Amino acid sequence: RLEQPMRYSGALLLWLPPWSAGAFIRSLFVVRRERLNAGLAGRLDELPDDIAKLVNRVTLDLWDGHDIPVTKSDDPSVRGNALEGEAGLPFDVAFDERAEFFRAKALDGDPRAQHSYALLRWSGFGGVARDELESAKFHAAAASQNHLDGLAALGGCLRTGTGVKRDVGLGLRIIDLCSGLGNPTGVNKKAALLESNDDDFGAVRLYQEAVERGRVNALLLFNLGWAYIHGSGVEADRERGLNLWRESAGREPDEGSEEAAWNLHLELEGEDRDEANKWLIVAQDLGYEC
């Protein structure tokens, strides 16, 4: 719900009561986060022709003759330009109602909402059941509108055959494209591939470069925090890792924030019960199965 990636000290949150941590972070910027995505305009006005054709074919197959929701907005930051990030959630929508809210916007063609809803259909959070096909469908709908996070997630689906017919080659090409463009989901997917090949150092380097660019998401911050806390691919630095998790959790309800909150609870429950309980409440509110 922030307008742009923001660096802040996790120490700011330590004194807050459990119910107010998320509200404090959200109150830092009460403006539409969509403005962040306008800065991407012109970086990728359209996908490379061959990938675009293949993505469109995959999208048509997934929607199986049903109309694919497309944005009706005339806003140049939405139509025809590369986008990234999740949809914003109004303050009056409860976390356990966010899937219904995002679904309505997704069916109206909002590519960010399509990506957000697809993530929830993958995780099963936000008041919906886990459904791999629905997740792939809405990632594809977002990808067909040049939403880079949706495209990268679809690349992951294609690589593994999750909710869609498997196409390892296309999946890897998409992941490489999005990672090369600096998209956070693309970076996460690329880093996961490096980690699966025992290249933790290469994965951390990708995460660190994303932080330096200022293009991160909650899951990327969680992943980098994990590396610092466990010394995976980088010299262990527990306090830095905890602060990255605090920053990730402060981006609730974006994907990764719930896992960051839960792991903060586990990490801190033996030394700071108040803060540990605060993050437990955040994780539970987000629907994380603790």
mmCIF file of C-alpha atoms in Angstrom:
data_model
loop_
_atom_site.group_PDB
_atom_site.id
_atom_site.type_symbol
_atom_site.label_atom_id
_atom_site.label_comp_id
_atom_site.label_asym_id
_atom_site.label_seq_id
_atom_site.Cartn_x
_atom_site.Cartn_y
_atom_site.Cartn_z
ATOM 1 C CA ARG A 1 0.000 0.000 0.000
ATOM 2 C CA LEU A 2 3.022 2.297 -0.301
ATOM 3 C CA GLU A 3 3.530 4.611 -3.216
ATOM 4 C CA GLN A 4 7.122 3.490 -3.677
ATOM 5 C CA PRO A 5 9.725 1.197 -2.129
ATOM 6 C CA MET A 6 10.810 2.907 1.070
ATOM 7 C CA ARG A 7 13.783 2.331 3.329
ATOM 8 C CA TYR A 8 13.094 2.726 7.016
ATOM 9 C CA SER A 9 14.548 1.385 10.208
ATOM 10 C CA GLY A 10 12.783 -1.575 11.746
ATOM 11 C CA ALA A 11 13.592 0.003 15.103
ATOM 12 C CA LEU A 12 10.796 2.483 14.435
ATOM 13 C CA LEU A 13 8.303 -0.324 14.882
ATOM 14 C CA LEU A 14 9.529 -1.745 18.176
ATOM 15 C CA TRP A 15 7.482 0.511 20.422
ATOM 16 C CA LEU A 16 4.202 0.134 18.561
ATOM 17 C CA PRO A 17 1.367 -1.931 20.062
ATOM 18 C CA PRO A 18 0.496 -5.141 18.157
ATOM 19 C CA TRP A 19 -2.588 -3.737 16.425
ATOM 20 C CA SER A 20 -0.880 -0.642 15.041
ATOM 21 C CA ALA A 21 2.272 -1.814 13.235
ATOM 22 C CA GLY A 22 0.674 -2.198 9.827
ATOM 23 C CA ALA A 23 -1.397 0.955 10.228
ATOM 24 C CA PHE A 24 1.713 2.962 11.034
ATOM 25 C CA ILE A 25 3.534 1.786 7.921
ATOM 26 C CA ARG A 26 0.490 2.367 5.739
ATOM 27 C CA SER A 27 0.061 5.867 7.149
ATOM 28 C CA LEU A 28 3.532 6.881 5.977
ATOM 29 C CA PHE A 29 2.174 7.266 2.446
ATOM 30 C CA VAL A 30 -1.573 7.528 1.914
ATOM 31 C CA VAL A 31 -1.294 7.985 -1.818
ATOM 32 C CA ARG A 32 -1.883 5.660 -4.701
ATOM 33 C CA ARG A 33 0.973 3.235 -5.172
ATOM 34 C CA GLU A 34 0.153 3.075 -8.873
ATOM 35 C CA ARG A 35 2.333 6.174 -9.390
ATOM 36 C CA LEU A 36 5.384 4.009 -8.801
ATOM 37 C CA ASN A 37 4.567 2.020 -11.893
ATOM 38 C CA ALA A 38 4.350 5.110 -14.068
ATOM 39 C CA GLY A 39 8.125 5.349 -13.732
ATOM 40 C CA LEU A 40 8.435 2.151 -15.733
ATOM 41 C CA ALA A 41 6.710 3.634 -18.771
ATOM 42 C CA GLY A 42 8.769 3.266 -21.895
ATOM 43 C CA ARG A 43 11.112 0.603 -20.529
ATOM 44 C CA LEU A 44 9.113 -2.141 -22.188
ATOM 45 C CA ASP A 45 6.256 -0.802 -24.255
ATOM 46 C CA GLU A 46 5.602 -4.298 -25.524
ATOM 47 C CA LEU A 47 7.043 -7.775 -25.174
ATOM 48 C CA PRO A 48 9.425 -9.182 -27.788
ATOM 49 C CA ASP A 49 7.180 -10.375 -30.612
ATOM 50 C CA ASP A 50 7.857 -14.083 -30.280
ATOM 51 C CA ILE A 51 7.344 -14.128 -26.511
ATOM 52 C CA ALA A 52 4.233 -11.945 -26.821
ATOM 53 C CA LYS A 53 2.670 -14.363 -29.302
ATOM 54 C CA LEU A 54 3.423 -17.362 -27.099
ATOM 55 C CA VAL A 55 2.109 -15.615 -23.973
ATOM 56 C CA ASN A 56 -1.083 -14.653 -25.806
ATOM 57 C CA ARG A 57 -1.533 -18.244 -26.949
ATOM 58 C CA VAL A 58 -1.062 -19.526 -23.392
ATOM 59 C CA THR A 59 -3.528 -16.909 -22.101
ATOM 60 C CA LEU A 60 -6.165 -17.858 -24.656
ATOM 61 C CA ASP A 61 -5.780 -21.536 -23.780
ATOM 62 C CA LEU A 62 -6.105 -20.843 -20.056
ATOM 63 C CA TRP A 63 -9.246 -18.726 -20.465
ATOM 64 C CA ASP A 64 -10.699 -21.381 -22.778
ATOM 65 C CA GLY A 65 -13.016 -19.207 -24.854
ATOM 66 C CA HIS A 66 -14.056 -16.881 -22.039
ATOM 67 C CA ASP A 67 -13.447 -13.158 -22.377
ATOM 68 C CA ILE A 68 -10.044 -12.154 -21.029
ATOM 69 C CA PRO A 69 -10.461 -9.080 -18.779
ATOM 70 C CA VAL A 70 -8.597 -6.059 -20.146
ATOM 71 C CA THR A 71 -8.257 -2.650 -18.539
ATOM 72 C CA LYS A 72 -10.650 0.054 -19.654
ATOM 73 C CA SER A 73 -8.461 2.788 -18.218
ATOM 74 C CA ASP A 74 -7.162 5.588 -20.411
ATOM 75 C CA ASP A 75 -4.429 6.285 -17.858
ATOM 76 C CA PRO A 76 -1.110 6.076 -19.768
ATOM 77 C CA SER A 77 0.525 4.568 -16.675
ATOM 78 C CA VAL A 78 -1.803 1.576 -17.058
ATOM 79 C CA ARG A 79 -2.509 1.075 -20.742
ATOM 80 C CA GLY A 80 0.260 -0.046 -23.086
ATOM 81 C CA ASN A 81 3.238 0.389 -20.772
ATOM 82 C CA ALA A 82 5.203 -2.006 -18.625
ATOM 83 C CA LEU A 83 3.749 -2.244 -15.127
ATOM 84 C CA GLU A 84 4.774 -3.925 -11.911
ATOM 85 C CA GLY A 85 3.627 -4.246 -8.318
ATOM 86 C CA GLU A 86 0.522 -5.442 -6.528
ATOM 87 C CA ALA A 87 -2.790 -3.629 -6.315
ATOM 88 C CA GLY A 88 -3.449 -1.292 -3.425
ATOM 89 C CA LEU A 89 -5.943 -2.308 -0.747
ATOM 90 C CA PRO A 90 -8.254 0.377 0.718
ATOM 91 C CA PHE A 91 -8.120 0.799 4.469
ATOM 92 C CA ASP A 92 -11.781 -0.193 4.821
ATOM 93 C CA VAL A 93 -11.241 -3.634 3.241
ATOM 94 C CA ALA A 94 -10.290 -6.312 5.767
ATOM 95 C CA PHE A 95 -7.369 -8.585 4.980
ATOM 96 C CA ASP A 96 -9.624 -11.652 4.909
ATOM 97 C CA GLU A 97 -11.776 -9.898 2.287
ATOM 98 C CA ARG A 98 -8.910 -8.858 0.041
ATOM 99 C CA ALA A 99 -9.285 -11.769 -2.383
ATOM 100 C CA GLU A 100 -12.898 -10.815 -3.126
ATOM 101 C CA PHE A 101 -11.880 -7.174 -3.556
ATOM 102 C CA PHE A 102 -8.978 -8.005 -5.894
ATOM 103 C CA ARG A 103 -11.110 -10.454 -7.876
ATOM 104 C CA ALA A 104 -13.697 -7.796 -8.654
ATOM 105 C CA LYS A 105 -11.024 -5.419 -9.883
ATOM 106 C CA ALA A 106 -9.256 -8.227 -11.770
ATOM 107 C CA LEU A 107 -12.420 -9.125 -13.655
ATOM 108 C CA ASP A 108 -12.748 -5.446 -14.520
ATOM 109 C CA GLY A 109 -9.342 -5.674 -16.200
ATOM 110 C CA ASP A 110 -6.968 -4.141 -13.641
ATOM 111 C CA PRO A 111 -3.617 -5.893 -14.308
ATOM 112 C CA ARG A 112 -2.230 -5.254 -10.817
ATOM 113 C CA ALA A 113 -5.359 -6.696 -9.236
ATOM 114 C CA GLN A 114 -5.103 -9.671 -11.590
ATOM 115 C CA HIS A 115 -1.592 -10.308 -10.293
ATOM 116 C CA SER A 116 -2.619 -9.839 -6.648
ATOM 117 C CA TYR A 117 -5.616 -12.154 -7.007
ATOM 118 C CA ALA A 118 -3.485 -14.753 -8.777
ATOM 119 C CA LEU A 119 -1.008 -14.727 -5.886
ATOM 120 C CA LEU A 120 -3.823 -15.370 -3.413
ATOM 121 C CA ARG A 121 -5.189 -18.248 -5.500
ATOM 122 C CA TRP A 122 -1.710 -19.760 -5.303
ATOM 123 C CA SER A 123 -1.262 -19.283 -1.546
ATOM 124 C CA GLY A 124 -4.861 -19.788 -0.447
ATOM 125 C CA PHE A 125 -4.709 -16.661 1.732
ATOM 126 C CA GLY A 126 -7.213 -13.819 1.819
ATOM 127 C CA GLY A 127 -10.374 -15.896 2.077
ATOM 128 C CA VAL A 128 -10.017 -18.164 -0.966
ATOM 129 C CA ALA A 129 -9.062 -21.780 -1.614
ATOM 130 C CA ARG A 130 -5.815 -22.594 -3.350
ATOM 131 C CA ASP A 131 -6.348 -23.139 -7.087
ATOM 132 C CA GLU A 132 -3.347 -23.473 -9.410
ATOM 133 C CA LEU A 133 -5.392 -23.098 -12.604
ATOM 134 C CA GLU A 134 -7.086 -19.894 -11.438
ATOM 135 C CA SER A 135 -3.721 -18.539 -10.347
ATOM 136 C CA ALA A 136 -2.142 -19.230 -13.737
ATOM 137 C CA LYS A 137 -5.177 -17.748 -15.551
ATOM 138 C CA PHE A 138 -4.991 -14.412 -13.806
ATOM 139 C CA HIS A 139 -1.193 -14.219 -13.979
ATOM 140 C CA ALA A 140 -1.572 -14.751 -17.730
ATOM 141 C CA ALA A 141 -4.237 -12.050 -17.978
ATOM 142 C CA ALA A 142 -1.893 -9.620 -16.220
ATOM 143 C CA ALA A 143 1.072 -10.734 -18.341
ATOM 144 C CA SER A 144 -0.877 -10.122 -21.549
ATOM 145 C CA GLN A 145 -1.208 -6.488 -20.403
ATOM 146 C CA ASN A 146 2.569 -6.049 -19.942
ATOM 147 C CA HIS A 147 2.491 -6.538 -16.181
ATOM 148 C CA LEU A 148 6.042 -7.710 -15.484
ATOM 149 C CA ASP A 149 5.359 -9.405 -12.135
ATOM 150 C CA GLY A 150 2.461 -11.304 -13.668
ATOM 151 C CA LEU A 151 4.665 -12.243 -16.602
ATOM 152 C CA ALA A 152 7.476 -13.483 -14.357
ATOM 153 C CA ALA A 153 5.008 -15.496 -12.261
ATOM 154 C CA LEU A 154 3.565 -17.001 -15.445
ATOM 155 C CA GLY A 155 7.125 -17.907 -16.440
ATOM 156 C CA GLY A 156 7.432 -19.826 -13.193
ATOM 157 C CA CYS A 157 4.127 -21.594 -13.850
ATOM 158 C CA LEU A 158 5.266 -22.583 -17.341
ATOM 159 C CA ARG A 159 8.638 -23.810 -16.125
ATOM 160 C CA THR A 160 7.084 -26.135 -13.540
ATOM 161 C CA GLY A 161 3.772 -26.899 -15.246
ATOM 162 C CA THR A 162 1.795 -25.356 -12.383
ATOM 163 C CA GLY A 163 -1.773 -24.718 -13.530
ATOM 164 C CA VAL A 164 -0.692 -24.673 -17.164
ATOM 165 C CA LYS A 165 0.866 -27.015 -19.713
ATOM 166 C CA ARG A 166 4.578 -27.221 -18.996
ATOM 167 C CA ASP A 167 6.980 -25.354 -21.288
ATOM 168 C CA VAL A 168 10.369 -25.178 -19.599
ATOM 169 C CA GLY A 169 12.058 -23.268 -22.407
ATOM 170 C CA LEU A 170 9.462 -20.506 -22.574
ATOM 171 C CA GLY A 171 9.297 -20.297 -18.800
ATOM 172 C CA LEU A 172 13.053 -19.803 -18.522
ATOM 173 C CA ARG A 173 13.077 -17.201 -21.313
ATOM 174 C CA ILE A 174 10.376 -15.215 -19.557
ATOM 175 C CA ILE A 175 12.162 -15.387 -16.209
ATOM 176 C CA ASP A 176 15.428 -14.249 -17.812
ATOM 177 C CA LEU A 177 13.636 -11.373 -19.556
ATOM 178 C CA CYS A 178 11.936 -10.111 -16.395
ATOM 179 C CA SER A 179 15.018 -10.540 -14.233
ATOM 180 C CA GLY A 180 17.108 -8.707 -16.825
ATOM 181 C CA LEU A 181 14.640 -5.821 -16.683
ATOM 182 C CA GLY A 182 15.133 -5.635 -12.921
ATOM 183 C CA ASN A 183 11.603 -6.761 -12.086
ATOM 184 C CA PRO A 184 11.458 -8.005 -8.466
ATOM 185 C CA THR A 185 9.415 -11.138 -9.207
ATOM 186 C CA GLY A 186 11.741 -11.937 -12.083
ATOM 187 C CA VAL A 187 14.693 -11.517 -9.730
ATOM 188 C CA ASN A 188 13.058 -13.824 -7.170
ATOM 189 C CA LYS A 189 12.464 -16.489 -9.815
ATOM 190 C CA LYS A 190 15.986 -16.205 -11.201
ATOM 191 C CA ALA A 191 17.514 -16.300 -7.718
ATOM 192 C CA ALA A 192 15.495 -19.403 -6.862
ATOM 193 C CA LEU A 193 16.957 -21.118 -9.929
ATOM 194 C CA LEU A 194 20.465 -20.177 -8.812
ATOM 195 C CA GLU A 195 19.753 -21.472 -5.300
ATOM 196 C CA SER A 196 18.498 -24.763 -6.734
ATOM 197 C CA ASN A 197 21.902 -25.075 -8.431
ATOM 198 C CA ASP A 198 23.727 -24.401 -5.132
ATOM 199 C CA ASP A 199 24.683 -20.870 -6.159
ATOM 200 C CA ASP A 200 23.539 -19.015 -3.039
ATOM 201 C CA PHE A 201 26.143 -16.309 -3.641
ATOM 202 C CA GLY A 202 24.715 -15.542 -7.083
ATOM 203 C CA ALA A 203 21.199 -15.413 -5.678
ATOM 204 C CA VAL A 204 22.180 -12.960 -2.936
ATOM 205 C CA ARG A 205 23.958 -10.805 -5.484
ATOM 206 C CA LEU A 206 20.708 -10.514 -7.473
ATOM 207 C CA TYR A 207 18.769 -9.581 -4.338
ATOM 208 C CA GLN A 208 21.346 -6.981 -3.313
ATOM 209 C CA GLU A 209 21.389 -5.400 -6.763
ATOM 210 C CA ALA A 210 17.593 -5.113 -6.630
ATOM 211 C CA VAL A 211 17.817 -3.329 -3.273
ATOM 212 C CA GLU A 212 20.438 -0.967 -4.688
ATOM 213 C CA ARG A 213 18.108 -0.162 -7.602
ATOM 214 C CA GLY A 214 15.248 0.452 -5.196
ATOM 215 C CA ARG A 215 13.016 -2.043 -7.012
ATOM 216 C CA VAL A 216 11.988 -4.641 -4.467
ATOM 217 C CA ASN A 217 8.886 -6.384 -3.231
ATOM 218 C CA ALA A 218 8.003 -7.965 0.096
ATOM 219 C CA LEU A 219 9.054 -11.450 -0.988
ATOM 220 C CA LEU A 220 12.445 -10.263 -2.229
ATOM 221 C CA LEU A 221 13.079 -8.501 1.083
ATOM 222 C CA PHE A 222 12.066 -11.659 2.940
ATOM 223 C CA ASN A 223 14.392 -13.781 0.811
ATOM 224 C CA LEU A 224 17.357 -11.478 1.349
ATOM 225 C CA GLY A 225 16.589 -11.293 5.061
ATOM 226 C CA TRP A 226 16.613 -15.091 5.227
ATOM 227 C CA ALA A 227 20.032 -15.147 3.574
ATOM 228 C CA TYR A 228 21.479 -12.709 6.116
ATOM 229 C CA ILE A 229 19.961 -14.468 9.124
ATOM 230 C CA HIS A 230 21.137 -17.913 8.020
ATOM 231 C CA GLY A 231 24.392 -16.888 6.343
ATOM 232 C CA SER A 232 23.327 -18.347 2.984
ATOM 233 C CA GLY A 233 25.482 -16.838 0.254
ATOM 234 C CA VAL A 234 26.535 -13.933 2.456
ATOM 235 C CA GLU A 235 28.170 -13.370 5.815
ATOM 236 C CA ALA A 236 25.538 -13.789 8.509
ATOM 237 C CA ASP A 237 24.156 -10.525 9.890
ATOM 238 C CA ARG A 238 21.128 -11.271 12.056
ATOM 239 C CA GLU A 239 20.159 -7.677 12.778
ATOM 240 C CA ARG A 240 20.253 -6.731 9.113
ATOM 241 C CA GLY A 241 18.178 -9.791 8.304
ATOM 242 C CA LEU A 242 15.600 -8.918 10.961
ATOM 243 C CA ASN A 243 15.304 -5.373 9.661
ATOM 244 C CA LEU A 244 14.738 -6.678 6.135
ATOM 245 C CA TRP A 245 11.993 -8.911 7.496
ATOM 246 C CA ARG A 246 10.468 -5.952 9.323
ATOM 247 C CA GLU A 247 10.455 -3.982 6.102
ATOM 248 C CA SER A 248 8.907 -6.917 4.268
ATOM 249 C CA ALA A 249 6.214 -7.426 6.903
ATOM 250 C CA GLY A 250 5.477 -3.689 6.834
ATOM 251 C CA ARG A 251 4.400 -4.055 3.192
ATOM 252 C CA GLU A 252 1.395 -6.158 4.186
ATOM 253 C CA PRO A 253 -0.664 -7.577 2.608
ATOM 254 C CA ASP A 254 1.728 -8.094 -0.316
ATOM 255 C CA GLU A 255 3.027 -11.616 -0.946
ATOM 256 C CA GLY A 256 5.937 -12.396 1.355
ATOM 257 C CA SER A 257 4.839 -10.054 4.134
ATOM 258 C CA GLU A 258 2.924 -12.817 5.915
ATOM 259 C CA GLU A 259 5.941 -15.125 5.869
ATOM 260 C CA ALA A 260 8.189 -12.322 7.112
ATOM 261 C CA ALA A 261 5.797 -11.579 9.991
ATOM 262 C CA TRP A 262 5.589 -15.241 11.002
ATOM 263 C CA ASN A 263 9.362 -15.717 10.918
ATOM 264 C CA LEU A 264 9.870 -12.521 12.918
ATOM 265 C CA HIS A 265 7.586 -14.031 15.545
ATOM 266 C CA LEU A 266 9.593 -17.250 15.625
ATOM 267 C CA GLU A 267 12.939 -15.459 15.692
ATOM 268 C CA LEU A 268 12.016 -13.006 18.451
ATOM 269 C CA GLU A 269 9.693 -14.942 20.754
ATOM 270 C CA GLY A 270 12.563 -15.959 23.040
ATOM 271 C CA GLU A 271 13.966 -12.463 23.459
ATOM 272 C CA ASP A 272 11.231 -9.879 22.899
ATOM 273 C CA ARG A 273 7.779 -11.285 23.578
ATOM 274 C CA ASP A 274 5.970 -8.018 22.828
ATOM 275 C CA GLU A 275 7.415 -7.600 19.355
ATOM 276 C CA ALA A 276 7.112 -11.320 18.657
ATOM 277 C CA ASN A 277 3.400 -11.206 19.527
ATOM 278 C CA LYS A 278 2.930 -8.130 17.361
ATOM 279 C CA TRP A 279 4.209 -9.986 14.299
ATOM 280 C CA LEU A 280 2.202 -13.078 15.211
ATOM 281 C CA ILE A 281 -0.967 -10.978 15.035
ATOM 282 C CA VAL A 282 0.068 -9.574 11.650
ATOM 283 C CA ALA A 283 0.752 -13.077 10.285
ATOM 284 C CA GLN A 284 -2.594 -14.346 11.572
ATOM 285 C CA ASP A 285 -4.482 -11.343 10.169
ATOM 286 C CA LEU A 286 -2.928 -12.059 6.762
ATOM 287 C CA GLY A 287 -4.143 -15.668 6.915
ATOM 288 C CA TYR A 288 -0.770 -17.316 7.338
ATOM 289 C CA GLU A 289 -1.243 -20.870 8.589
ATOM 290 C CA CYS A 290 0.781 -20.619 11.777
#
